[in-house]
XYZ file of N, CA and C in Angstrom:
720
model
N 30.181 81.096 25.945
C 31.424 81.889 25.924
C 32.613 80.966 25.711
N 33.534 81.453 24.916
C 34.741 80.680 24.633
C 35.617 80.630 25.883
N 35.724 79.432 26.477
C 36.512 79.300 27.713
C 38.004 79.476 27.485
N 38.426 79.558 26.245
C 39.844 79.740 25.942
C 40.178 81.207 25.662
N 39.149 82.039 25.693
C 39.372 83.446 25.348
C 39.932 84.228 26.532
N 40.540 85.358 26.222
C 41.082 86.235 27.263
C 39.977 86.827 28.126
N 38.812 87.095 27.474
C 37.684 87.672 28.215
C 37.208 86.715 29.295
N 37.092 85.453 28.958
C 36.651 84.443 29.927
C 37.648 84.341 31.086
N 38.928 84.312 30.726
C 39.966 84.209 31.767
C 39.900 85.391 32.717
N 39.710 86.596 32.163
C 39.640 87.804 32.977
C 38.426 87.780 33.905
N 37.249 87.429 33.340
C 36.026 87.383 34.138
C 36.111 86.325 35.233
N 36.672 85.176 34.898
C 36.806 84.090 35.879
C 37.701 84.529 37.046
N 38.835 85.162 36.701
C 39.753 85.624 37.738
C 39.104 86.685 38.613
N 38.351 87.602 37.981
C 37.705 88.671 38.732
C 36.665 88.124 39.698
N 35.869 87.155 39.208
C 34.844 86.547 40.053
C 35.471 85.814 41.236
N 36.562 85.095 40.989
C 37.238 84.359 42.063
C 37.814 85.304 43.109
N 38.357 86.435 42.650
C 38.893 87.434 43.588
C 37.788 87.969 44.484
N 36.631 88.257 43.888
C 35.505 88.774 44.660
C 35.032 87.739 45.676
N 34.936 86.477 45.252
C 34.473 85.419 46.146
C 35.442 85.224 47.310
N 36.740 85.149 46.996
C 37.754 84.958 48.042
C 37.754 86.136 49.015
N 37.635 87.362 48.480
C 37.608 88.550 49.335
C 36.405 88.520 50.263
N 35.268 88.095 49.728
C 34.055 88.024 50.532
C 34.184 86.991 51.644
N 34.767 85.838 51.312
C 34.957 84.786 52.306
C 35.904 85.244 53.405
N 37.018 85.887 53.014
C 37.990 86.368 53.996
C 37.384 87.447 54.889
N 36.592 88.334 54.275
C 35.957 89.402 55.045
C 34.960 88.825 56.045
N 34.177 87.856 55.609
C 33.202 87.219 56.500
C 33.909 86.502 57.651
N 35.005 85.799 57.320
C 35.761 85.073 58.351
C 36.349 86.028 59.373
N 36.889 87.150 58.865
C 37.486 88.145 59.764
C 36.444 88.729 60.705
N 35.285 89.075 60.171
C 34.231 89.636 61.002
C 33.712 88.621 62.016
N 33.632 87.364 61.582
C 33.143 86.305 62.463
C 34.099 86.074 63.626
N 35.402 86.129 63.333
C 36.407 85.856 64.356
C 36.703 87.068 65.242
N 36.378 88.270 64.763
C 36.741 89.475 65.499
C 36.132 89.501 66.889
N 34.838 89.173 66.982
C 34.179 89.170 68.286
C 34.839 88.165 69.227
N 35.168 87.000 68.691
C 35.827 85.977 69.508
C 37.205 86.436 69.947
N 37.955 87.079 69.053
C 39.289 87.575 69.388
C 39.210 88.652 70.466
N 38.251 89.561 70.320
C 38.089 90.618 71.320
C 37.706 90.036 72.679
N 36.859 89.020 72.671
C 36.449 88.374 73.913
C 37.645 87.705 74.590
N 38.479 87.050 73.791
C 39.671 86.389 74.338
C 40.629 87.404 74.951
N 40.772 88.572 74.309
C 41.643 89.617 74.840
C 41.101 90.146 76.170
N 39.793 90.314 76.253
C 39.189 90.792 77.499
C 39.389 89.785 78.628
N 39.203 88.522 78.323
C 39.384 87.470 79.329
C 40.834 87.434 79.800
N 41.765 87.528 78.856
C 43.183 87.507 79.213
C 43.549 88.698 80.090
N 43.002 89.864 79.764
C 43.269 91.056 80.576
C 42.717 90.887 81.983
N 41.531 90.324 82.111
C 40.939 90.103 83.431
C 41.755 89.089 84.228
N 42.304 88.093 83.543
C 43.173 87.135 84.223
C 44.424 87.820 84.748
N 45.000 88.714 83.949
C 46.212 89.429 84.364
C 45.929 90.333 85.561
N 44.785 91.008 85.550
C 44.418 91.877 86.672
C 44.297 91.055 87.955
N 43.629 89.923 87.851
C 43.467 89.041 89.020
C 44.803 88.468 89.484
N 45.675 88.174 88.535
C 46.978 87.602 88.882
C 47.798 88.573 89.724
N 47.603 89.866 89.510
C 48.347 90.875 90.269
C 47.988 90.872 91.740
N 46.839 90.281 92.084
C 46.442 90.161 93.491
C 46.418 88.695 93.916
N 47.173 87.892 93.180
C 47.370 86.467 93.509
C 46.088 85.642 93.456
N 45.172 86.032 92.590
C 43.959 85.246 92.378
C 44.129 84.448 91.087
N 44.231 83.130 91.220
C 44.389 82.274 90.050
C 43.052 82.132 89.337
N 43.089 82.164 88.012
C 41.860 82.032 87.235
C 42.140 81.280 85.948
N 41.081 80.859 85.310
C 41.158 80.194 84.013
C 40.274 80.975 83.049
N 40.411 80.736 81.741
C 39.512 81.414 80.795
C 38.045 81.150 81.101
N 37.761 80.009 81.710
C 36.370 79.650 81.984
C 35.774 80.430 83.150
N 36.602 80.793 84.157
C 36.035 81.465 85.338
C 36.568 82.885 85.559
N 37.385 83.391 84.639
C 38.006 84.707 84.823
C 36.970 85.823 84.939
N 35.944 85.784 84.105
C 34.923 86.837 84.131
C 34.170 86.822 85.465
N 33.820 85.641 85.922
C 33.102 85.509 87.192
C 33.944 86.017 88.361
N 35.212 85.636 88.389
C 36.088 86.056 89.482
C 36.373 87.558 89.416
N 36.524 88.059 88.217
C 36.751 89.504 88.048
C 35.563 90.288 88.601
N 34.363 89.886 88.235
C 33.168 90.576 88.715
C 33.008 90.452 90.236
N 33.504 89.356 90.786
C 33.393 89.131 92.226
C 34.387 89.983 93.016
N 35.626 90.014 92.560
C 36.682 90.647 93.357
C 36.995 92.095 92.968
N 36.795 92.463 91.723
C 37.037 93.850 91.320
C 35.747 94.613 91.568
N 35.674 95.212 92.747
C 34.424 95.804 93.210
C 34.183 97.190 92.627
N 35.236 97.794 92.117
C 35.106 99.135 91.546
C 36.267 99.362 90.579
N 36.038 100.215 89.586
C 37.107 100.602 88.662
C 36.877 102.061 88.301
N 37.912 102.864 88.426
C 37.765 104.299 88.214
C 38.838 104.817 87.257
N 38.571 105.979 86.704
C 39.553 106.696 85.895
C 39.918 107.963 86.655
N 41.203 108.195 86.851
C 41.662 109.400 87.535
C 42.573 110.187 86.597
N 42.875 111.426 86.979
C 43.848 112.209 86.226
C 45.127 112.355 87.039
N 46.101 113.042 86.477
C 47.410 113.143 87.137
C 47.362 113.972 88.415
N 46.263 114.690 88.644
C 46.095 115.457 89.883
C 45.462 114.611 90.977
N 45.128 113.360 90.637
C 44.530 112.466 91.617
C 43.023 112.568 91.707
N 42.423 113.318 90.788
C 40.975 113.518 90.802
C 40.276 112.414 90.013
N 39.142 111.947 90.532
C 38.382 110.904 89.848
C 37.572 111.528 88.721
N 37.761 110.999 87.504
C 37.049 111.497 86.329
C 35.838 110.636 86.000
N 35.905 109.359 86.347
C 34.807 108.444 86.046
C 34.876 107.249 86.977
N 33.720 106.737 87.358
C 33.667 105.498 88.141
C 32.890 104.421 87.392
N 32.876 104.558 86.058
C 32.219 103.580 85.204
C 33.164 102.394 85.001
N 32.794 101.253 85.538
C 33.665 100.074 85.515
C 33.984 99.624 84.090
N 32.981 99.612 83.229
C 33.179 99.180 81.849
C 34.066 100.159 81.084
N 33.861 101.452 81.306
C 34.663 102.471 80.632
C 36.115 102.383 81.061
N 36.348 102.166 82.337
C 37.716 102.050 82.852
C 38.438 100.871 82.216
N 37.750 99.758 82.102
C 38.361 98.547 81.530
C 38.807 98.782 80.102
N 38.113 99.643 79.373
C 38.402 99.856 77.955
C 39.509 100.875 77.691
N 40.004 101.533 78.727
C 41.048 102.537 78.525
C 42.271 101.891 77.867
N 42.746 102.510 76.797
C 43.883 102.004 76.023
C 45.141 102.757 76.463
N 46.010 102.091 77.215
C 47.215 102.758 77.729
C 48.132 103.230 76.610
N 48.203 102.477 75.527
C 49.055 102.874 74.404
C 48.622 104.235 73.877
N 47.332 104.422 73.780
C 46.789 105.707 73.319
C 46.998 106.792 74.374
N 46.745 106.463 75.633
C 46.850 107.459 76.705
C 48.276 107.938 76.905
N 49.239 107.034 76.778
C 50.632 107.403 77.023
C 51.200 108.344 75.968
N 50.478 108.518 74.872
C 50.903 109.465 73.835
C 50.457 110.889 74.168
N 49.545 111.016 75.119
C 49.019 112.328 75.498
C 49.951 113.012 76.504
N 49.774 114.318 76.653
C 50.427 115.014 77.755
C 49.881 114.451 79.061
N 50.714 114.434 80.084
C 50.325 113.843 81.359
C 49.019 114.435 81.879
N 48.845 115.720 81.739
C 47.654 116.381 82.279
C 46.369 115.948 81.586
N 46.481 115.335 80.418
C 45.298 114.949 79.645
C 45.017 113.446 79.706
N 45.847 112.687 80.373
C 45.701 111.239 80.366
C 44.549 110.742 81.243
N 43.920 109.675 80.775
C 42.964 108.924 81.571
C 43.716 107.757 82.214
N 43.749 107.733 83.530
C 44.538 106.747 84.264
C 43.613 105.760 84.971
N 43.576 104.507 84.501
C 42.663 103.522 85.110
C 43.187 102.950 86.420
N 42.263 102.710 87.337
C 42.568 102.073 88.616
C 41.489 101.022 88.891
N 41.925 99.816 89.203
C 40.992 98.734 89.525
C 41.079 98.462 91.026
N 39.928 98.390 91.668
C 39.891 98.236 93.129
C 39.412 96.832 93.480
N 40.301 96.099 94.098
C 40.059 94.717 94.510
C 39.694 94.677 95.984
N 38.770 93.785 96.329
C 38.459 93.622 97.746
C 38.092 92.171 98.025
N 38.648 91.676 99.111
C 38.393 90.303 99.537
C 38.482 90.274 101.060
N 37.609 89.529 101.706
C 37.581 89.503 103.167
C 38.887 88.986 103.770
N 39.621 88.165 103.034
C 40.850 87.581 103.573
C 42.042 88.530 103.516
N 42.170 89.273 102.424
C 43.362 90.130 102.268
C 43.033 91.613 102.236
N 41.749 91.960 102.242
C 41.379 93.364 102.267
C 41.393 94.022 100.901
N 41.435 95.348 100.915
C 41.373 96.130 99.680
C 42.766 96.372 99.096
N 42.879 96.276 97.781
C 44.111 96.573 97.063
C 43.770 97.415 95.838
N 44.656 98.314 95.485
C 44.528 99.055 94.238
C 45.383 98.377 93.178
N 44.870 98.290 91.966
C 45.612 97.662 90.869
C 45.812 98.696 89.771
N 47.063 98.888 89.388
C 47.421 99.898 88.395
C 48.053 99.220 87.182
N 47.573 99.504 85.983
C 48.176 98.925 84.782
C 49.408 99.708 84.356
N 50.377 99.024 83.761
C 51.595 99.673 83.270
C 51.904 99.146 81.871
N 52.490 100.008 81.037
C 52.826 99.647 79.659
C 54.118 100.334 79.258
N 55.018 99.583 78.617
C 56.280 100.160 78.175
C 56.863 99.398 77.007
N 58.183 99.561 76.814
C 58.863 98.941 75.685
C 59.987 98.038 76.171
N 60.047 96.837 75.600
C 61.150 95.925 75.873
C 62.187 96.032 74.778
N 62.913 94.949 74.538
C 63.933 94.965 73.498
C 63.329 94.818 72.108
N 62.312 93.944 71.991
C 61.749 93.642 70.679
C 60.302 94.081 70.509
N 59.678 94.532 71.553
C 58.278 94.919 71.451
C 57.759 95.418 72.783
N 56.446 95.586 72.880
C 55.868 96.113 74.126
C 55.972 95.146 75.293
N 56.081 95.704 76.484
C 55.972 94.946 77.732
C 54.876 95.634 78.537
N 54.178 94.873 79.354
C 53.074 95.441 80.107
C 52.855 94.648 81.390
N 51.957 95.137 82.221
C 51.681 94.413 83.460
C 50.695 95.147 84.338
N 50.529 94.623 85.549
C 49.648 95.223 86.550
C 50.359 95.173 87.899
N 50.270 96.281 88.630
C 50.879 96.393 89.956
C 49.763 96.607 90.974
N 49.714 95.758 92.008
C 48.716 95.960 93.068
C 49.391 96.559 94.291
N 48.671 97.479 94.945
C 49.231 98.235 96.056
C 48.490 97.947 97.355
N 49.246 97.912 98.450
C 48.694 97.759 99.793
C 47.938 99.034 100.198
N 47.161 98.989 101.284
C 46.428 100.184 101.745
C 47.325 101.382 102.065
N 48.605 101.152 102.370
C 49.485 102.294 102.646
C 49.842 103.043 101.372
N 49.471 102.486 100.217
C 49.651 103.105 98.901
C 51.110 103.327 98.518
N 52.012 102.670 99.216
C 53.416 102.753 98.817
C 54.052 101.375 98.669
N 53.418 100.354 99.229
C 53.978 99.007 99.227
C 53.275 98.136 98.198
N 54.069 97.430 97.401
C 53.516 96.552 96.374
C 53.037 95.249 97.000
N 51.812 94.884 96.697
C 51.240 93.623 97.161
C 51.541 92.497 96.162
N 51.479 92.812 94.888
C 51.740 91.806 93.859
C 52.005 92.465 92.523
N 52.603 91.723 91.609
C 52.914 92.258 90.288
C 52.881 91.147 89.256
N 52.428 91.489 88.063
C 52.476 90.548 86.954
C 52.922 91.290 85.702
N 53.774 90.663 84.917
C 54.298 91.274 83.701
C 54.197 90.298 82.536
N 54.091 90.870 81.349
C 54.099 90.039 80.146
C 54.752 90.823 79.021
N 54.904 90.195 77.885
C 55.675 90.815 76.799
C 55.194 90.311 75.450
N 55.674 90.990 74.416
C 55.425 90.539 73.054
C 56.762 90.454 72.332
N 57.295 89.255 72.276
C 58.485 89.048 71.464
C 59.827 89.118 72.160
N 59.866 89.175 73.500
C 61.170 89.184 74.166
C 61.832 87.808 74.032
N 63.131 87.778 74.137
C 63.899 86.569 73.874
C 63.667 85.499 74.939
N 63.244 84.293 74.531
C 63.056 83.197 75.501
C 64.335 82.927 76.286
N 64.186 82.742 77.592
C 65.347 82.469 78.440
C 66.082 83.713 78.873
N 65.762 84.854 78.259
C 66.409 86.119 78.625
C 65.321 87.111 79.039
N 65.029 88.092 78.195
C 64.025 89.089 78.539
C 62.645 88.521 78.814
N 62.335 87.398 78.175
C 61.014 86.784 78.367
C 60.802 86.293 79.795
N 61.865 86.245 80.594
C 61.759 85.787 81.976
C 60.904 86.714 82.838
N 60.629 87.931 82.356
C 59.802 88.842 83.158
C 58.390 88.303 83.351
N 57.979 87.358 82.503
C 56.629 86.789 82.628
C 56.584 85.598 83.575
N 57.731 85.237 84.149
C 57.797 84.080 85.042
C 57.558 84.488 86.499
N 56.953 83.589 87.252
C 56.652 83.855 88.659
C 57.922 84.139 89.457
N 59.020 83.479 89.093
C 60.278 83.659 89.825
C 60.778 85.099 89.752
N 60.482 85.773 88.655
C 60.885 87.175 88.516
C 59.888 88.096 89.206
N 58.615 87.756 89.173
C 57.562 88.636 89.666
C 57.395 88.611 91.187
N 57.579 87.456 91.804
C 57.332 87.324 93.246
C 58.156 88.288 94.104
N 59.442 88.540 93.804
C 60.227 89.450 94.650
C 59.732 90.894 94.659
N 58.812 91.246 93.768
C 58.270 92.608 93.794
C 57.353 92.829 94.994
N 56.807 91.769 95.534
C 55.953 91.877 96.713
C 56.747 92.448 97.892
N 56.210 93.495 98.481
C 56.886 94.131 99.607
C 57.772 95.300 99.223
N 58.058 95.468 97.925
C 58.852 96.610 97.484
C 58.040 97.888 97.654
N 58.732 99.026 97.804
C 58.055 100.293 98.067
C 58.421 101.335 97.023
N 57.419 102.077 96.564
C 57.665 103.073 95.507
C 57.763 104.498 96.062
N 57.635 104.647 97.385
C 57.892 105.922 98.061
C 58.902 105.673 99.173
N 59.760 106.656 99.438
C 60.696 106.481 100.543
C 60.032 106.889 101.853
N 60.776 106.840 102.939
C 60.215 107.104 104.263
C 59.703 108.531 104.423
N 60.241 109.455 103.632
C 59.802 110.853 103.721
C 58.666 111.156 102.746
N 58.205 110.128 102.007
C 57.081 110.315 101.104
C 57.441 110.729 99.701
N 58.723 110.686 99.385
C 59.179 111.043 98.028
C 59.031 109.840 97.106
N 58.470 110.070 95.915
C 58.289 108.979 94.955
C 59.646 108.501 94.446
N 59.885 107.208 94.521
C 61.159 106.636 94.080
C 61.006 105.666 92.919
N 59.798 105.139 92.714
C 59.573 104.025 91.795
C 60.466 102.871 92.229
N 60.859 102.000 91.304
C 61.786 100.906 91.593
C 62.949 100.970 90.619
N 64.155 100.896 91.127
C 65.345 101.016 90.302
C 65.923 99.643 89.972
N 66.537 99.571 88.828
C 67.172 98.349 88.357
C 68.553 98.197 88.989
N 68.819 97.044 89.620
C 70.140 96.751 90.170
C 70.514 95.324 89.778
N 71.748 94.964 90.037
C 72.209 93.617 89.712
C 72.672 92.896 90.976
N 71.827 91.981 91.448
C 72.238 91.105 92.534
C 72.073 91.618 93.942
N 71.595 92.859 94.132
C 71.506 93.402 95.496
C 70.089 93.875 95.844
N 69.105 93.560 95.015
C 67.753 94.080 95.235
C 67.093 93.506 96.484
N 67.526 92.343 96.932
C 66.870 91.713 98.080
C 66.973 92.555 99.349
N 67.984 93.398 99.437
C 68.180 94.235 100.613
C 67.746 95.680 100.389
N 67.228 95.958 99.213
C 66.825 97.322 98.868
C 65.324 97.340 98.568
N 64.530 98.007 99.396
C 63.079 98.001 99.199
C 62.622 98.806 97.988
N 63.537 99.539 97.356
C 63.181 100.379 96.223
C 63.860 99.926 94.930
N 64.204 98.626 94.865
C 64.933 98.137 93.696
C 64.497 96.728 93.326
N 64.792 96.338 92.083
C 64.538 94.969 91.634
C 65.739 94.474 90.850
N 65.927 93.160 90.862
C 67.059 92.556 90.162
C 66.811 92.498 88.666
N 67.853 92.772 87.900
C 67.771 92.658 86.447
C 67.649 91.198 86.040
N 66.997 90.955 84.917
C 66.945 89.611 84.357
C 68.330 89.263 83.846
N 68.828 88.093 84.195
C 70.144 87.670 83.738
C 70.164 87.583 82.216
N 71.024 88.372 81.603
C 71.130 88.369 80.143
C 70.059 89.176 79.448
N 69.193 89.806 80.210
C 68.097 90.586 79.617
C 68.143 92.036 80.062
N 69.288 92.665 79.923
C 69.475 94.026 80.415
C 68.544 95.026 79.734
N 68.408 94.915 78.418
C 67.566 95.874 77.692
C 66.114 95.759 78.142
N 65.628 94.527 78.275
C 64.252 94.321 78.743
C 64.094 94.845 80.164
N 65.082 94.591 81.023
C 65.024 95.050 82.410
C 64.992 96.571 82.485
N 65.804 97.226 81.655
C 65.795 98.691 81.632
C 64.462 99.218 81.110
N 63.877 98.492 80.154
C 62.564 98.884 79.654
C 61.515 98.773 80.731
N 61.606 97.734 81.543
C 60.661 97.558 82.641
C 60.858 98.641 83.695
N 62.103 98.993 83.978
C 62.384 100.067 84.928
C 61.769 101.380 84.452
N 61.955 101.693 83.159
C 61.383 102.920 82.597
C 59.856 102.866 82.614
N 59.292 101.687 82.351
C 57.844 101.514 82.361
C 57.273 101.829 83.746
N 57.886 101.300 84.784
C 57.408 101.548 86.143
C 57.529 103.022 86.505
N 58.658 103.628 86.169
C 58.867 105.042 86.467
C 57.834 105.912 85.760
N 57.674 105.695 84.465
C 56.789 106.547 83.663
C 55.323 106.376 84.040
N 54.911 105.142 84.276
C 53.496 104.892 84.559
C 53.120 105.187 86.000
N 53.884 104.660 86.954
C 53.520 104.835 88.360
C 53.619 106.288 88.811
N 54.556 107.044 88.226
C 54.685 108.457 88.608
C 53.425 109.244 88.259
N 52.689 108.783 87.245
C 51.451 109.460 86.863
C 50.403 109.382 87.969
N 50.509 108.361 88.815
C 49.534 108.133 89.882
C 50.000 108.700 91.228
N 51.121 109.405 91.249
C 51.696 109.840 92.526
C 50.699 110.610 93.384
N 50.042 111.601 92.832
C 49.118 112.416 93.619
C 47.893 111.612 94.038
N 47.434 110.723 93.183
C 46.289 109.886 93.536
C 46.639 108.960 94.689
N 47.805 108.325 94.623
C 48.210 107.408 95.682
C 48.382 108.137 97.011
N 48.943 109.324 96.956
C 49.121 110.089 98.189
C 47.778 110.527 98.759
N 46.851 110.911 97.910
C 45.555 111.374 98.407
C 44.728 110.225 98.976
N 44.781 109.060 98.352
C 44.012 107.943 98.878
C 44.648 107.408 100.157
N 45.957 107.525 100.290
C 46.601 107.147 101.550
C 46.115 108.051 102.669
N 46.009 109.342 102.384
C 45.505 110.274 103.400
C 44.073 109.931 103.789
N 43.275 109.587 102.774
C 41.897 109.208 103.067
C 41.841 108.007 103.980
N 42.728 107.013 103.716
C 42.752 105.810 104.543
C 43.186 106.125 105.965
N 44.184 107.022 106.087
C 44.701 107.370 107.408
C 43.641 108.075 108.247
N 42.748 108.805 107.600
C 41.749 109.566 108.320
C 40.563 108.715 108.742
N 40.417 107.518 108.158
C 39.293 106.651 108.490
C 39.496 105.931 109.810
């Protein structure tokens, strides 16, 4: 074949496109399993972090299996829909939050350790200034007091909104309460500089007002979905 002809040039280009596409497709498929595994490990680390259990990618799976003794899916009425641990872990909050509240699958992870006892861990997802923000909130047996919290983000401004992922921002959530003394759901409200004396509030990130408001809305929207479940499990605990 004449290597200077248009036909040769066309065939050569077509063959190269097919080869490159095949290589890229193979690489994508090869890496997909690894990427999914990394996401699962990171999620398990975040869940453990909400109950102050430090982990690494190497031991996160082992610690998760040790301390997360149960995982359930509930509905907005507080009824348990599933106690399949693997199914609960796979619940996609982004997908669930698009549904009507009555149709949502709400995951709950149950932590237990002889030193600190049982804690409930609830995932939360919302919007920051530049992208999604998410986290996990762990609750004390009274089902109104926060034991621990962890937050992360995608694309918030370093030094401003991105501060929600820092321990200095997360630690003050411990001890905060999402119900008032009469049992009314309050969530946590955004304030500036006075949250230390208010059990139902948190301080805004300095210079990160939009991200802070997004986090406030995230807590309100997500935690309110669990109101009946938290109240019912508190009653169960009180009766034991």
